[in-house]
mmCIF file of C-alpha atoms in Angstrom:
data_model
loop_
_atom_site.group_PDB
_atom_site.id
_atom_site.type_symbol
_atom_site.label_atom_id
_atom_site.label_comp_id
_atom_site.label_asym_id
_atom_site.label_seq_id
_atom_site.Cartn_x
_atom_site.Cartn_y
_atom_site.Cartn_z
ATOM 1 C CA MET A 1 -34.580 15.224 -63.768
ATOM 2 C CA THR A 2 -35.921 13.040 -61.522
ATOM 3 C CA VAL A 3 -34.723 8.918 -61.615
ATOM 4 C CA GLU A 4 -36.345 6.370 -59.654
ATOM 5 C CA THR A 5 -34.135 3.322 -58.666
ATOM 6 C CA TRP A 6 -35.598 0.082 -57.210
ATOM 7 C CA SER A 7 -32.310 -1.478 -55.977
ATOM 8 C CA GLU A 8 -28.727 -0.243 -54.931
ATOM 9 C CA ARG A 9 -27.294 -1.872 -58.159
ATOM 10 C CA GLU A 10 -29.870 0.551 -60.066
ATOM 11 C CA THR A 11 -28.641 3.393 -58.037
ATOM 12 C CA PHE A 12 -24.926 2.442 -58.458
ATOM 13 C CA GLU A 13 -25.433 2.053 -62.141
ATOM 14 C CA PHE A 14 -27.040 5.696 -62.420
ATOM 15 C CA ALA A 15 -24.279 7.368 -60.706
ATOM 16 C CA LYS A 16 -21.939 5.238 -62.767
ATOM 17 C CA ARG A 17 -23.453 6.854 -65.752
ATOM 18 C CA LEU A 18 -22.813 10.156 -64.257
ATOM 19 C CA GLY A 19 -19.346 9.400 -63.474
ATOM 20 C CA LYS A 20 -19.018 8.660 -67.061
ATOM 21 C CA ASN A 21 -19.856 11.742 -68.252
ATOM 22 C CA ALA A 22 -18.329 13.944 -65.434
ATOM 23 C CA GLU A 23 -15.713 16.487 -66.637
ATOM 24 C CA ALA A 24 -12.870 17.686 -64.709
ATOM 25 C CA GLY A 25 -14.252 20.866 -62.499
ATOM 26 C CA SER A 26 -17.376 18.951 -62.050
ATOM 27 C CA VAL A 27 -18.775 19.819 -58.431
ATOM 28 C CA ILE A 28 -21.694 17.543 -57.385
ATOM 29 C CA ALA A 29 -23.425 18.253 -54.335
ATOM 30 C CA LEU A 30 -25.169 15.262 -52.769
ATOM 31 C CA LEU A 31 -27.855 15.696 -50.221
ATOM 32 C CA GLY A 32 -29.966 13.129 -48.359
ATOM 33 C CA ASP A 33 -30.677 11.805 -44.848
ATOM 34 C CA LEU A 34 -28.574 8.961 -43.208
ATOM 35 C CA GLY A 35 -29.033 5.465 -44.823
ATOM 36 C CA VAL A 36 -30.401 6.782 -48.394
ATOM 37 C CA GLY A 37 -27.527 5.400 -50.326
ATOM 38 C CA LYS A 38 -25.286 8.365 -50.862
ATOM 39 C CA THR A 39 -22.157 5.964 -50.370
ATOM 40 C CA VAL A 40 -23.630 3.642 -52.737
ATOM 41 C CA PHE A 41 -23.972 6.693 -55.000
ATOM 42 C CA ALA A 42 -20.262 7.858 -54.394
ATOM 43 C CA LYS A 43 -19.000 4.064 -55.312
ATOM 44 C CA GLY A 44 -21.151 4.165 -58.694
ATOM 45 C CA LEU A 45 -19.693 7.570 -59.682
ATOM 46 C CA ALA A 46 -16.104 6.636 -58.793
ATOM 47 C CA SER A 47 -16.571 3.531 -60.815
ATOM 48 C CA GLY A 48 -17.775 5.594 -64.029
ATOM 49 C CA LEU A 49 -14.619 7.680 -63.345
ATOM 50 C CA GLY A 50 -12.656 4.735 -63.949
ATOM 51 C CA ILE A 51 -11.617 4.399 -59.885
ATOM 52 C CA CYS A 52 -11.542 0.710 -58.836
ATOM 53 C CA GLU A 53 -10.105 1.284 -55.300
ATOM 54 C CA PRO A 54 -12.420 0.888 -52.641
ATOM 55 C CA ILE A 55 -14.890 4.105 -51.760
ATOM 56 C CA SER A 56 -15.822 4.918 -48.173
ATOM 57 C CA SER A 57 -17.257 7.747 -46.813
ATOM 58 C CA PRO A 58 -14.824 10.279 -45.452
ATOM 59 C CA THR A 59 -16.829 11.356 -42.412
ATOM 60 C CA PHE A 60 -13.963 11.790 -39.927
ATOM 61 C CA THR A 61 -11.221 13.354 -42.574
ATOM 62 C CA ILE A 62 -13.721 15.345 -44.306
ATOM 63 C CA VAL A 63 -11.942 14.736 -47.746
ATOM 64 C CA GLN A 64 -10.694 11.470 -49.603
ATOM 65 C CA ILE A 65 -8.878 11.717 -52.482
ATOM 66 C CA TYR A 66 -8.878 8.861 -55.247
ATOM 67 C CA GLY A 67 -6.495 9.535 -58.114
ATOM 68 C CA GLU A 68 -6.218 6.481 -60.189
ATOM 69 C CA GLY A 69 -9.197 7.195 -62.603
ATOM 70 C CA ARG A 70 -9.588 9.253 -65.848
ATOM 71 C CA VAL A 71 -9.785 12.310 -63.504
ATOM 72 C CA PRO A 72 -9.074 12.305 -59.719
ATOM 73 C CA LEU A 73 -12.582 11.991 -57.380
ATOM 74 C CA TYR A 74 -12.390 14.552 -54.583
ATOM 75 C CA HIS A 75 -14.909 12.895 -52.347
ATOM 76 C CA PHE A 76 -16.025 15.364 -49.361
ATOM 77 C CA ASP A 77 -18.338 14.619 -46.245
ATOM 78 C CA VAL A 78 -19.018 17.766 -44.594
ATOM 79 C CA TYR A 79 -21.497 16.665 -42.008
ATOM 80 C CA ARG A 80 -19.114 17.302 -39.101
ATOM 81 C CA ILE A 81 -18.092 20.794 -40.512
ATOM 82 C CA ALA A 82 -19.563 23.229 -37.730
ATOM 83 C CA ASP A 83 -18.837 26.393 -39.485
ATOM 84 C CA PRO A 84 -18.109 26.663 -43.302
ATOM 85 C CA GLU A 85 -14.852 28.706 -42.415
ATOM 86 C CA GLU A 86 -13.397 25.318 -41.637
ATOM 87 C CA MET A 87 -13.333 24.450 -45.389
ATOM 88 C CA ASP A 88 -10.627 27.213 -45.627
ATOM 89 C CA GLU A 89 -8.523 25.065 -43.249
ATOM 90 C CA ILE A 90 -8.896 22.152 -45.816
ATOM 91 C CA GLY A 91 -7.856 24.236 -48.828
ATOM 92 C CA TYR A 92 -11.471 23.417 -50.593
ATOM 93 C CA GLU A 93 -10.967 25.814 -53.576
ATOM 94 C CA ASP A 94 -8.146 23.828 -54.682
ATOM 95 C CA TYR A 95 -10.209 20.837 -54.964
ATOM 96 C CA PHE A 96 -13.383 22.875 -55.945
ATOM 97 C CA PHE A 97 -11.558 24.705 -58.931
ATOM 98 C CA GLY A 98 -8.891 21.849 -59.524
ATOM 99 C CA ASP A 99 -8.282 19.230 -61.841
ATOM 100 C CA GLY A 100 -10.981 16.427 -60.783
ATOM 101 C CA VAL A 101 -14.401 16.027 -60.126
ATOM 102 C CA CYS A 102 -15.671 16.968 -56.610
ATOM 103 C CA LEU A 103 -18.462 14.938 -54.771
ATOM 104 C CA VAL A 104 -19.806 16.727 -51.706
ATOM 105 C CA GLU A 105 -22.045 14.784 -49.469
ATOM 106 C CA TRP A 106 -23.964 17.123 -47.249
ATOM 107 C CA ALA A 107 -23.213 20.204 -49.088
ATOM 108 C CA ASP A 108 -26.532 21.886 -47.919
ATOM 109 C CA LEU A 109 -24.430 22.758 -44.836
ATOM 110 C CA ILE A 110 -21.841 24.602 -47.108
ATOM 111 C CA ARG A 111 -24.131 26.073 -49.566
ATOM 112 C CA GLU A 112 -22.692 29.343 -49.525
ATOM 113 C CA LEU A 113 -19.242 28.012 -50.564
ATOM 114 C CA MET A 114 -20.534 25.734 -53.243
ATOM 115 C CA PRO A 115 -19.377 27.375 -56.728
ATOM 116 C CA GLU A 116 -21.966 28.021 -59.818
ATOM 117 C CA ASN A 117 -22.823 25.512 -61.995
ATOM 118 C CA THR A 118 -22.982 22.920 -58.996
ATOM 119 C CA VAL A 119 -24.823 19.823 -59.777
ATOM 120 C CA TRP A 120 -27.206 19.328 -56.827
ATOM 121 C CA ILE A 121 -28.393 15.683 -56.399
ATOM 122 C CA THR A 122 -30.923 14.777 -53.609
ATOM 123 C CA ILE A 123 -31.547 11.079 -52.718
ATOM 124 C CA GLU A 124 -34.515 10.139 -51.040
ATOM 125 C CA LYS A 125 -36.645 6.912 -49.577
ATOM 126 C CA ASP A 126 -40.386 6.131 -49.647
ATOM 127 C CA VAL A 127 -40.760 2.992 -47.560
ATOM 128 C CA GLU A 128 -44.131 2.626 -49.132
ATOM 129 C CA LYS A 129 -42.673 1.988 -52.277
ATOM 130 C CA GLY A 130 -40.202 -0.587 -51.072
ATOM 131 C CA PHE A 131 -37.329 -0.841 -48.741
ATOM 132 C CA ASP A 132 -34.689 -0.399 -51.665
ATOM 133 C CA TYR A 133 -36.756 2.142 -53.606
ATOM 134 C CA ARG A 134 -34.785 5.820 -54.289
ATOM 135 C CA LYS A 135 -36.127 9.001 -55.856
ATOM 136 C CA ILE A 136 -32.971 10.814 -57.298
ATOM 137 C CA GLU A 137 -33.568 14.354 -58.188
ATOM 138 C CA VAL A 138 -30.717 16.088 -60.239
ATOM 139 C CA LYS A 139 -30.961 20.202 -60.543
ATOM 140 C CA HIS A 140 -28.229 22.054 -62.282
ATOM 141 C CA GLU A 141 -28.142 25.627 -60.637
ATOM 142 C CA THR A 142 -26.124 28.207 -61.802
#
């Protein structure tokens, strides 16, 4: 599925709809260059899960846990992971196969660790279509 959004609000609302339908055990891989709106997407997904606390990218902590929604959100940013084995130190399997929804930014860097049935979401800009334009591609890989 491919969705086009024309503003941050539309990107947020699309992610919110996904969050409302997400179930415990869901793993979402979020791909896209710096500045494409991954954090906006994360905020929308969290809102759809019923999480009201501020959402920020866990670039330096690798994982941030938000537990106040209808299911927990485990928000990963693996941009700084140099070796996928570093994920073992975090105990990633407890999150990936846990009772919440996992959102993994830069998941292509740890592709071999991503579970089956991961939903892969790629966000791209196209400045020719406008500064706030985003193409969001959603793929279900098994």
